[in-house]
Every structure is written in C-alpha cells, then in structure tokens.
Coordinates of C-alpha atoms in Angstrom, one line a residue:
M151 CA 126.3 118.6 199.9
K152 CA 126.5 122.2 199.0
H153 CA 125.9 121.5 195.3
I154 CA 122.8 119.4 196.1
A155 CA 121.5 122.3 198.2
I156 CA 122.0 124.5 195.1
G157 CA 120.5 122.1 192.8
I158 CA 117.3 121.9 195.3
L159 CA 117.0 125.6 195.4
G160 CA 117.5 125.9 191.4
A161 CA 114.7 123.2 191.0
A162 CA 112.3 125.0 193.4
A163 CA 112.9 128.4 191.7
F164 CA 112.2 126.7 188.3
G165 CA 109.3 125.1 189.4
F166 CA 107.8 128.4 190.9
M167 CA 108.6 130.3 187.6
A168 CA 106.7 127.4 185.7
S169 CA 103.8 127.9 188.1
A170 CA 103.5 131.7 187.7
A171 CA 103.6 131.2 183.8
S172 CA 100.9 128.6 184.0
A173 CA 98.8 130.7 186.5
G174 CA 98.7 133.6 183.8
T175 CA 97.0 131.1 181.6
L176 CA 94.8 129.8 183.9
D177 CA 93.6 133.3 185.0
T178 CA 93.0 134.0 181.3
V179 CA 91.0 131.0 180.9
K180 CA 88.9 131.6 183.7
Q181 CA 88.2 135.2 182.8
K182 CA 87.2 134.2 179.3
G183 CA 84.9 131.7 180.7
F184 CA 85.9 128.8 178.5
L185 CA 88.7 126.7 177.5
Q186 CA 90.0 127.1 173.9
C187 CA 91.5 123.7 172.9
G188 CA 93.6 123.0 169.9
V189 CA 92.9 119.7 168.4
S190 CA 93.6 117.8 165.0
T191 CA 91.7 118.5 162.0
G192 CA 89.7 115.1 162.1
L193 CA 91.6 112.1 163.3
A194 CA 89.1 109.2 164.1
G195 CA 89.3 108.2 167.8
F196 CA 91.3 111.3 168.9
S197 CA 89.5 114.4 167.6
A198 CA 86.8 114.5 165.1
P199 CA 83.4 115.8 164.8
D200 CA 80.4 113.6 164.5
D201 CA 77.4 114.1 162.1
K202 CA 76.1 116.7 164.7
G203 CA 79.4 118.8 164.9
D204 CA 80.1 117.4 168.4
W205 CA 83.9 116.6 168.9
K206 CA 84.7 112.9 169.8
G207 CA 87.9 111.2 170.8
I208 CA 90.6 110.9 173.3
D209 CA 92.0 114.4 172.7
A210 CA 88.4 116.1 172.7
D211 CA 87.8 114.1 176.0
F212 CA 91.0 115.2 177.4
C213 CA 90.1 119.0 176.7
R214 CA 86.6 118.4 178.3
A215 CA 88.3 117.0 181.5
V216 CA 90.5 120.0 181.9
A217 CA 87.5 122.2 181.4
A218 CA 85.5 120.2 184.1
A219 CA 88.7 120.6 186.4
V220 CA 88.8 124.3 185.7
F221 CA 85.3 125.2 185.7
G222 CA 83.4 122.2 186.9
D223 CA 81.5 121.9 183.5
A224 CA 82.9 119.8 180.7
S225 CA 81.0 121.8 178.3
K226 CA 83.1 125.1 178.7
V227 CA 85.3 124.2 175.9
K228 CA 85.7 125.3 172.5
F229 CA 87.7 123.2 169.8
T230 CA 90.0 124.8 167.4
P231 CA 91.1 122.2 164.7
L232 CA 94.7 122.7 163.6
S233 CA 97.4 121.3 161.1
A234 CA 100.5 120.0 162.2
K235 CA 102.0 123.2 160.6
E236 CA 99.7 125.6 162.6
R237 CA 99.6 124.0 166.1
F238 CA 102.7 125.3 167.7
T239 CA 102.0 128.7 166.5
A240 CA 98.6 128.7 167.6
L241 CA 99.7 127.8 171.4
Q242 CA 102.5 130.3 171.5
S243 CA 100.2 133.1 170.1
G244 CA 97.5 132.4 172.7
E245 CA 95.0 131.5 169.9
I246 CA 94.4 128.3 172.0
D247 CA 94.8 127.6 175.7
I248 CA 95.9 123.9 175.5
L249 CA 96.8 121.7 172.5
S250 CA 95.5 118.1 172.7
R251 CA 96.5 116.4 169.5
N252 CA 99.0 114.1 168.0
T253 CA 102.3 115.7 168.6
T254 CA 105.7 113.9 169.2
W255 CA 107.4 115.3 172.2
T256 CA 111.2 115.7 171.3
S257 CA 113.9 117.3 173.3
N258 CA 114.5 119.9 170.5
R259 CA 110.7 120.8 170.9
D260 CA 110.9 120.8 174.6
S261 CA 114.0 123.2 174.7
A262 CA 113.3 125.4 171.6
L263 CA 109.6 126.1 171.7
G264 CA 109.2 127.7 174.9
L265 CA 106.1 125.6 175.7
D266 CA 105.4 123.1 178.5
F267 CA 104.7 119.6 177.6
V268 CA 102.8 117.6 179.7
G269 CA 102.6 113.5 180.3
V270 CA 101.8 111.5 177.3
T271 CA 98.2 110.6 176.9
Y272 CA 98.8 108.0 174.1
Y273 CA 101.7 105.6 173.8

C-alpha cells in the first residue's frame, strides 16, 4: 500500500511539472498572439499549400483547431514547413510552438528528445 501511495504522489508531481512546462509554452503563444505550427513541406492530404498559398490537410486543420482553442480564432496560426531532419530541432529551439506532421512516436524519441508527444492523429 505504501508503494502505491508513493507511485500516486510521484505521478501527481510529474503531471504538475509537465503542466508547468506546458503553461510556459502556452503563455508564450498567447503573448505572441498566434500559434507557430510546424508542418511537412507539402504532403497532400496532411499539409500542403493550395494554389492561393492556404495550407490544407489534416495536420493544418489540427493546427487551426489548437489556435481556435487558444484564441477563439482558427486563423491565428502561422505555418512553418519543415523537413524530417529539421522538425525536432525547430520544436526544441522554440522556432515553432507545436509540430503537426508525419512523425513516428518511438520509445527512444519519447525519452531522448525532451518533448511531449500527444495522441496519434492518423493511424
């Protein structure tokens, strides 16, 4: 029973630390007034600019949904096209606020990159 209580307290503390880190990013996004979203460099159906330069696809729509949740306005998002090589560095450096593009979630990436992966949007 003692081990369960320690485990629960540890999980609660970890959850609080993750919330605090996320709050910093959220505060930064709110101060800027827009969400900087990293997407693929042009993958039809996921994130690709149309003839007018407007980003289309599920990844672009996810970014708009986050902007709508934060600002109440889905248009408060700017897209940054990134290659597979650039994606994690851009997120770690703060160049982008979130990454919404084809990325495999592996145990190595989950533990080594210092990033928070969220639920899978396309399986």
